[in-house]
Short mmCIF file of C-alpha atoms and ligand atoms in Angstrom, two decimals:
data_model
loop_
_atom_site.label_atom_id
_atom_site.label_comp_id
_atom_site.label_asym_id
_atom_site.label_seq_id
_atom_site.Cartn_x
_atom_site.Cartn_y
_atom_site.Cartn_z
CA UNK A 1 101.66 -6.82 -60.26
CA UNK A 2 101.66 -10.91 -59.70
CA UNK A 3 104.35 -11.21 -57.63
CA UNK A 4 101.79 -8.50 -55.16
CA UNK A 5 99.45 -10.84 -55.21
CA UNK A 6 101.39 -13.55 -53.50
CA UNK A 7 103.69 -11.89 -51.34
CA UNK A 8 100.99 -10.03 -49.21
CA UNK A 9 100.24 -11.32 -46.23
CA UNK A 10 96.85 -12.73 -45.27
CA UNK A 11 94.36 -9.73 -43.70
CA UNK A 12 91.96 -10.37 -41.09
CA UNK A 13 89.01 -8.60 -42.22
CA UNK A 14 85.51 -8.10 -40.84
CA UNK A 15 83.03 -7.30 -43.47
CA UNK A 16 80.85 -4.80 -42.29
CA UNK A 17 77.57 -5.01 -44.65
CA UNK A 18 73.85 -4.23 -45.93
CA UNK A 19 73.26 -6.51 -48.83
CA UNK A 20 72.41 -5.59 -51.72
CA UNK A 21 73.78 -7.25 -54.59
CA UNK A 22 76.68 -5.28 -55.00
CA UNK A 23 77.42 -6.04 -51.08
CA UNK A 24 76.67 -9.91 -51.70
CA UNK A 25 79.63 -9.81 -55.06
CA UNK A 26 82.06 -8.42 -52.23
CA UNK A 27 81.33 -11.10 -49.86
CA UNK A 28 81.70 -13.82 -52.61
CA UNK A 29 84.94 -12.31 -53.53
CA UNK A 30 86.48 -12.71 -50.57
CA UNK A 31 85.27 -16.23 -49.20
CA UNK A 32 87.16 -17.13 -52.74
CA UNK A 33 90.14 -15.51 -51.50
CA UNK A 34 91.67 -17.79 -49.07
CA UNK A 35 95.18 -16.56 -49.74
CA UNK A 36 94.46 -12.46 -49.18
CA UNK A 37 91.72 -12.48 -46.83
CA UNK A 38 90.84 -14.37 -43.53
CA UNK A 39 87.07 -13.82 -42.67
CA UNK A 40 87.10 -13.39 -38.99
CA UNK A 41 83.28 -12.63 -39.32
CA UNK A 42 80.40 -10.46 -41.43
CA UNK A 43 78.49 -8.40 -39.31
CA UNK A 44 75.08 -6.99 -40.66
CA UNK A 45 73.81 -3.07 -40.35
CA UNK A 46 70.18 -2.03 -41.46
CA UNK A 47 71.04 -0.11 -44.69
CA UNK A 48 69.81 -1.17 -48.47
CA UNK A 49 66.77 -2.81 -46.46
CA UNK A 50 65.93 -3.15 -43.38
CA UNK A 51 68.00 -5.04 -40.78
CA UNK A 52 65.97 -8.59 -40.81
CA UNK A 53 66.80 -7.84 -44.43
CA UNK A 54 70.41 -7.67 -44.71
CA UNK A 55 71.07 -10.62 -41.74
CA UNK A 56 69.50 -12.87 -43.64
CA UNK A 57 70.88 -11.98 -47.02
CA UNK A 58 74.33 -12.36 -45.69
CA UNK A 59 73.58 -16.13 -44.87
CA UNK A 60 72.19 -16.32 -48.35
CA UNK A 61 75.27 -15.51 -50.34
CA UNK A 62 77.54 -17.33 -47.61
CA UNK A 63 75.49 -20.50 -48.40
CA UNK A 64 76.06 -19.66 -52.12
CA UNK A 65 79.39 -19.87 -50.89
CA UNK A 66 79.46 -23.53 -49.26
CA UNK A 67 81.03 -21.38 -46.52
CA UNK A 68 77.74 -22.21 -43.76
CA UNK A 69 80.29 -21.99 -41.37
CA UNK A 70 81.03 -18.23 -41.51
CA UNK A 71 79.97 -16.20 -38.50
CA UNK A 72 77.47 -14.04 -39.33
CA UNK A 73 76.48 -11.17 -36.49
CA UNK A 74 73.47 -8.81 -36.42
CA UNK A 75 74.08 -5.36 -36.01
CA UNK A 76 72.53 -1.89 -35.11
CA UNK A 77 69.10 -1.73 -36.96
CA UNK A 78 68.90 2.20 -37.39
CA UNK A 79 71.45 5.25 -37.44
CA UNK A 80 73.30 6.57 -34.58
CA UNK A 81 70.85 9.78 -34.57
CA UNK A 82 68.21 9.36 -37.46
CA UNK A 83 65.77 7.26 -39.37
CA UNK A 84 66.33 4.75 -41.32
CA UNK A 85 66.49 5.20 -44.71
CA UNK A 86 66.74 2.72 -47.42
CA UNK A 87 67.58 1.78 -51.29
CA UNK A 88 64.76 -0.58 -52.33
CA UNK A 89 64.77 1.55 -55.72
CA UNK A 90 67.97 0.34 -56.16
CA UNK A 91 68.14 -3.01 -54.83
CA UNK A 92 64.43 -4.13 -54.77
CA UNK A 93 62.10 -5.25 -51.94
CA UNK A 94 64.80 -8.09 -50.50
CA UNK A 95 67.75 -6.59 -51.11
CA UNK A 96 68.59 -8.88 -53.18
CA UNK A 97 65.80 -8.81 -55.80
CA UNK A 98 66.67 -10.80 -59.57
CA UNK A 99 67.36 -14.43 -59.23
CA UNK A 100 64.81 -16.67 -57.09
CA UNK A 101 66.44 -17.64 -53.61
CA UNK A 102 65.82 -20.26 -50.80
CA UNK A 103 65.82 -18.70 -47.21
CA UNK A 104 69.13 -19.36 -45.42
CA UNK A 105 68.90 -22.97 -42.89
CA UNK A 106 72.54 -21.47 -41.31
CA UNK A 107 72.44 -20.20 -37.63
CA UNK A 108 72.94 -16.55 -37.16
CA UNK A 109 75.25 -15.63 -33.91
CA UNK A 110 74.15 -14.94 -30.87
CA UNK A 111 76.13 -11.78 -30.18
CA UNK A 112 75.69 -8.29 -31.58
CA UNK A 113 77.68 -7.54 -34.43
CA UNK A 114 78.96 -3.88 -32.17
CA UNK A 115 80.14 -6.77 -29.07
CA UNK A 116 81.89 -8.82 -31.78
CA UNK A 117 83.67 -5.84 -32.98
CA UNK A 118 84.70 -5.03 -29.98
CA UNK A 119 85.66 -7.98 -28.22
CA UNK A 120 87.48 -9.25 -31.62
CA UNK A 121 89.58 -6.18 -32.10
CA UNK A 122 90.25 -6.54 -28.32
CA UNK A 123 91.51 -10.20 -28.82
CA UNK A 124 93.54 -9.89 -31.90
CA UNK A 125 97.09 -8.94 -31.66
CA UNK A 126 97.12 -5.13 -32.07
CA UNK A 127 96.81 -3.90 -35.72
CA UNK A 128 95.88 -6.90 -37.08
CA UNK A 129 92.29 -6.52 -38.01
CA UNK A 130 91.29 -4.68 -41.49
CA UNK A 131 87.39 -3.49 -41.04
CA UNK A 132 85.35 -3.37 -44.68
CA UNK A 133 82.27 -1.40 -43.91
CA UNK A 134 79.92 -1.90 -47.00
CA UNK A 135 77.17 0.24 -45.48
CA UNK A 136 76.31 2.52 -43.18
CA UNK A 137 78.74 3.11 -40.77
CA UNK A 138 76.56 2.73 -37.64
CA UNK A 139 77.80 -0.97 -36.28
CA UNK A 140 81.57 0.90 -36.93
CA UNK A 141 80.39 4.60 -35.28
CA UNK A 142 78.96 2.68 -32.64
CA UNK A 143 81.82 0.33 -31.45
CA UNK A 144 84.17 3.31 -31.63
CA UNK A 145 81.90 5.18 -29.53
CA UNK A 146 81.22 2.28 -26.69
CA UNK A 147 85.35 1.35 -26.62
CA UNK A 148 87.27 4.01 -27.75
CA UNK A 149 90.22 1.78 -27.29
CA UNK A 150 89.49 -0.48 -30.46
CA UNK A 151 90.72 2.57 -32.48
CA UNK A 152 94.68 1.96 -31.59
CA UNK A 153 94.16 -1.85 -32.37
CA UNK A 154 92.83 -1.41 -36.03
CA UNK A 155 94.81 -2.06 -38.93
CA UNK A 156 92.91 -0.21 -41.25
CA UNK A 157 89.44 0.70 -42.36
CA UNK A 158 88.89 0.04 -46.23
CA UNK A 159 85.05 1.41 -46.74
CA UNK A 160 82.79 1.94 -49.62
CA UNK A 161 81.02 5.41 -49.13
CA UNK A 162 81.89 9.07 -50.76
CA UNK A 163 81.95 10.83 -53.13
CA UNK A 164 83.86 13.80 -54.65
CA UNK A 165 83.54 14.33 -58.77
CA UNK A 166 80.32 12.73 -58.83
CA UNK A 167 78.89 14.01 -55.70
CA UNK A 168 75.78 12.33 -54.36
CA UNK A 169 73.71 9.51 -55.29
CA UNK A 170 71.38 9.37 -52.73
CA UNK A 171 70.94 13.42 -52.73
CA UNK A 172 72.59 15.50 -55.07
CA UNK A 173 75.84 16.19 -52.63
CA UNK A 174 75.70 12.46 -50.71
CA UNK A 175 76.65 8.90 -51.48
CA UNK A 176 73.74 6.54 -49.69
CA UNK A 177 76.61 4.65 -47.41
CA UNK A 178 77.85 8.03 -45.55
CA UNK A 179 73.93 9.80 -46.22
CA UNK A 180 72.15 6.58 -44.14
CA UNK A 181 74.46 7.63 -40.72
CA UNK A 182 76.87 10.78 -41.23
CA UNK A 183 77.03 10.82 -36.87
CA UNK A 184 78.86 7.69 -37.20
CA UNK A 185 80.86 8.52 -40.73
CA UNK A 186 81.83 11.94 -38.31
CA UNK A 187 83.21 9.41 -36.10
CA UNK A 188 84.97 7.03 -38.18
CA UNK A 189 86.84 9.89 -40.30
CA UNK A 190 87.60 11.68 -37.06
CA UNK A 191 89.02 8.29 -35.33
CA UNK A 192 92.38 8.66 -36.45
CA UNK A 193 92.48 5.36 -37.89
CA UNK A 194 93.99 4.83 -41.11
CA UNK A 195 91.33 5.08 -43.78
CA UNK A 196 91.11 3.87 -47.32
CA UNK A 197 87.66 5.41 -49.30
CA UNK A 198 86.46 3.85 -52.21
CA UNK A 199 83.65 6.95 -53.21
CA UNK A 200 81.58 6.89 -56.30
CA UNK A 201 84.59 8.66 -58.45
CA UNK A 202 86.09 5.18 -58.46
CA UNK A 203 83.05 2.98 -58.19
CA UNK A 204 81.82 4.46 -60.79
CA UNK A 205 84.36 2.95 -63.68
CA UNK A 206 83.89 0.15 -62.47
CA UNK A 207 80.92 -0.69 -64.85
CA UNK A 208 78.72 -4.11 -65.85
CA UNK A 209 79.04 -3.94 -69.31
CA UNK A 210 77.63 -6.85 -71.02
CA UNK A 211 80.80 -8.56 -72.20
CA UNK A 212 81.98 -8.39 -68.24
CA UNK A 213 78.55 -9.68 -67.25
CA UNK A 214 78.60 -12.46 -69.88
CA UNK A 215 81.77 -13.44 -68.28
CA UNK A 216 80.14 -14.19 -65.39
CA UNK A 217 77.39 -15.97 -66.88
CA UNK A 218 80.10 -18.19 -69.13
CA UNK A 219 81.73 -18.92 -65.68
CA UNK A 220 78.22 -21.67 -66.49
CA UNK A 221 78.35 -22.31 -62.18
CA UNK A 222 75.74 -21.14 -60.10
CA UNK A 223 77.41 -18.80 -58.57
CA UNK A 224 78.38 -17.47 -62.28
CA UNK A 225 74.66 -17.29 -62.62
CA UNK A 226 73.18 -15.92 -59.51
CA UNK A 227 75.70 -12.45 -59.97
CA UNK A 228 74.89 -12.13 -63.28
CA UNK A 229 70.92 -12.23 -62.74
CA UNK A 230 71.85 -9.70 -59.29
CA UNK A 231 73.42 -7.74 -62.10
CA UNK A 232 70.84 -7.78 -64.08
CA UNK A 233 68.41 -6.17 -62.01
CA UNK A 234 70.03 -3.46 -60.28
CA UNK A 235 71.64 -2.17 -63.18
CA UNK A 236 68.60 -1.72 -64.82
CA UNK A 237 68.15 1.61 -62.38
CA UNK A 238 71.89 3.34 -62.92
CA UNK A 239 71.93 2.55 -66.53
CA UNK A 240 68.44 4.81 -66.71
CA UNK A 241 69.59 6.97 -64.02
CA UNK A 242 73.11 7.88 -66.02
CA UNK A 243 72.51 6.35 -69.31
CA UNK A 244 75.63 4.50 -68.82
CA UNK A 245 76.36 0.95 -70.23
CA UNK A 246 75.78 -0.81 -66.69
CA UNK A 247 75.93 -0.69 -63.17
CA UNK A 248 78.58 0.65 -60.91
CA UNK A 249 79.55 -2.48 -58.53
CA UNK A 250 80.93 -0.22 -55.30
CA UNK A 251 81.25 -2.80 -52.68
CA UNK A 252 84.02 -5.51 -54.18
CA UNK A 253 85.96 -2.44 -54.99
CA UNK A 254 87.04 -2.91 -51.19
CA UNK A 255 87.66 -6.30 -51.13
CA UNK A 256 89.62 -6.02 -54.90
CA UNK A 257 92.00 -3.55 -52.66
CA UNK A 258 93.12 -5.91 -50.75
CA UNK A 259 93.64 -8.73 -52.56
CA UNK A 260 95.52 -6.62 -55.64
CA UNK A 261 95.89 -2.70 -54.15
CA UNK A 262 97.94 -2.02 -57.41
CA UNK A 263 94.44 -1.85 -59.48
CA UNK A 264 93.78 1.49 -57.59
CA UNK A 265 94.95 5.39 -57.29
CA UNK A 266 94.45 7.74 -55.35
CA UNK A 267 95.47 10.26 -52.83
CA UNK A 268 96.13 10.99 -48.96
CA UNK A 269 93.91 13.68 -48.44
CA UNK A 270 91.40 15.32 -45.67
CA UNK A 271 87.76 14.55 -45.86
CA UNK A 272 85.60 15.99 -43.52
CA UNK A 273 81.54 14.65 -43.13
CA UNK A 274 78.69 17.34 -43.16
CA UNK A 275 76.48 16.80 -40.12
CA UNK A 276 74.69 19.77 -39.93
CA UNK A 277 73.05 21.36 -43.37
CA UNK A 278 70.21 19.81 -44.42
CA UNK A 279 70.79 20.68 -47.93
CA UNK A 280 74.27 18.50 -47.99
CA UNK A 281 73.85 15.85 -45.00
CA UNK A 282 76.25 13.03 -45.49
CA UNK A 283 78.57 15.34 -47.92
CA UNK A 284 82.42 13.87 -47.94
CA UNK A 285 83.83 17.47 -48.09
CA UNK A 286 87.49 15.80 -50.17
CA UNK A 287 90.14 17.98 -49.84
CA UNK A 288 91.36 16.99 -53.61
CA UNK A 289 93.22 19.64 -54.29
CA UNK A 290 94.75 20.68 -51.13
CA UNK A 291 92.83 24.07 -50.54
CA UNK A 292 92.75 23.87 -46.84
CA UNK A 293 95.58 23.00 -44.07
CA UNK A 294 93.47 20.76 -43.02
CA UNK A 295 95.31 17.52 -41.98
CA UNK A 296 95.55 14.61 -44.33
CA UNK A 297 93.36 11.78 -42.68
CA UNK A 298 92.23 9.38 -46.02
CA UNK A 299 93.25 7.74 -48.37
CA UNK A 300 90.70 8.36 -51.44
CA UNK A 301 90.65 6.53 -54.71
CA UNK A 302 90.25 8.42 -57.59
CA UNK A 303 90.69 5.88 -60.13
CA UNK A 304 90.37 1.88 -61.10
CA UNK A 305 91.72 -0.41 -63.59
CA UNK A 306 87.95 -2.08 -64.64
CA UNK A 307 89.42 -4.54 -66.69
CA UNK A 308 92.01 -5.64 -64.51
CA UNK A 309 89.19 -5.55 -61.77
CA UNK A 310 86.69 -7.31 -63.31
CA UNK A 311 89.09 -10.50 -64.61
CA UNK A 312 90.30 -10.80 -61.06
CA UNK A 313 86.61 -10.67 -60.08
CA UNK A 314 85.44 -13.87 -62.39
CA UNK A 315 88.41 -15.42 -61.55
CA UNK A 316 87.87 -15.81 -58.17
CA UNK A 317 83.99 -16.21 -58.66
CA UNK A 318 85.03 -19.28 -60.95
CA UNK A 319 86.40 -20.99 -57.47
CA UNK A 320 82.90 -21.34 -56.02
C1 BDR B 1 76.46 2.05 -51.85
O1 BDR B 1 75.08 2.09 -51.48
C2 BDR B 1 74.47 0.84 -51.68
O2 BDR B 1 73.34 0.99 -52.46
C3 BDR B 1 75.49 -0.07 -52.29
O3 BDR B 1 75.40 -1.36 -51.73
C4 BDR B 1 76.81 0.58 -51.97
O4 BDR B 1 77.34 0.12 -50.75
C5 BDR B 1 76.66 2.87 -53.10
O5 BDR B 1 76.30 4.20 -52.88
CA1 CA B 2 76.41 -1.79 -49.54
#
């Protein structure tokens, strides 16, 4: 609904992020959001690649941006408990593999992402920051585990990771955000902080077909360009992967939320993280359909509007 769009109030949102392509569309979308969202800062987690990786990928696309000025933080560079693992089959070697890029000239910050969590949640008046982890949740896990305190002070946590229809991507019962660091999913989902999931079941209609990619490409900016040669080469792997007619693009799902929440259903349900098996590590066990009296501690989206997703999308792009 329009009259959504310009009656919510700007969020204060930390972007918690590996990029990845996908990743690098979310944080375009909301530097071109002045109105909805309020960038206090993007800190980086090793995910996708490697940690040296993702820090200097999130300069890249801020750059892209014109926005040198945003704060970008470097974060934890493994899981809470485990090795690293990460998505080069997805994303390529960088991360960001397709177009050709210059290396970033903007400084990073000096202080860890997990301090700048912290000390910003601290700081802000009390349930005014939104958190948008795009990645692993270790930089998230981590701050909740050092100052329990933050969790009272959070507005919300809108996150890309899950899975319940379609399961795993990673493994056959795990989405690669929640598989990477399930320790510190455990803790997020466990936090009692209000929680809004984008899993796979949504992210998954949310589809580069060509006529949405040429629209990006038509936008004729560089910007328009850059996501539409990203888009070209990750989809290459899903669209082989699930013969499907292009790529899902998870990440701005969380970042569409809060600039139009209206494009998105779902329900308040429990969803508990498997720790434990090694068959389904990283498993969002969704109560869907209410089987257990387990409490309700989610919100998980079950369902998009693509085409009201993706014109918002190259709207917005077309600002940069
Ligand atoms: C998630 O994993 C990454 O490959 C993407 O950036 C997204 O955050 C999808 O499973
Ligand atoms: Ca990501």
């Amino acid at each position: 609904m329009q009259g959504q769009m310009t009656t919510n109030p700007i969020r204060k949102i930390i972007i918690d992020t590996d990029p990845g392509q996908d990743d690098a569309v979310a944080i375009l979308l909301a530097l071109a959001s002045p109105e909805n969202v309020d960038v206090l800062g993007i800190t980086t987690v090793a995910g996708n690649v490697p940690l040296p990786l993702t820090k200097k990928n999130a300069r890249i696309v801020c750059e892209l941006a014109k926005r040198p000025e945003t704060k970008v933080f470097s974060g934890c560079d493994r899981p809470m408990q485990r090795p690293l693992v990460t998505a080069e089959h997805v994303h390529g070697k960088t991360g960001l593999d397709g177009p050709v890029m210059q290396d970033p000239t903007m400084a990073l910050q000096h202080q860890h992402a997990v301090d700048f969590i912290i000390e910003t949640l601290r700081q802000e008046p009390s349930g005014t920051v939104t958190l948008c982890p795009l990645g692993p949740l270790t930089n998230i896990g981590t701050a909740l585990q050092q100052a329990p305190d933050i969790a009272d002070r959070v507005q919300e946590i809108v996150l890309m990771g899950g899975a319940y229809f379609e399961v795993g991507n990673i493994t056959p019962a795990a989405e690669f955000n929640i598989y990477v660091d399930p320790e510190a999913a455990d803790i997020v989902f466990k936090s009692g902080i209000s929680v809004t999931v984008m899993p796979l079941d949504t992210t998954h209609k949310a589809l580069t077909t060509k006529p949405r990619v040429d629209a990006f490409r038509a936008l004729n900016t560089q910007v328009g360009n850059m996501v539409a040669e990203w888009t070209d080469f990750f989809e290459r792997f899903d669209k082989e992967k699930y013969g499907s007619n292009g790529a899902p693009l998870h990440d701005p799902c969380v970042i569409a939320y809060l600039i139009q929440p209206d494009l998105f259903s779902g329900r308040m349900i429990n969803v508990a993280i498997e720790t434990q098996s090694e068959l389904t590590l990283g498993m969002t066990v969704a109560d869907w359909w209410g089987v257990t009296d387990r409490p309700a501690n989610a919100m998980f989206m079950g369902d998009i509007d693509a085409d009201g997703f993706f014109n918002l999308l190259t709207e917005r792009l077309g600002r940069l």
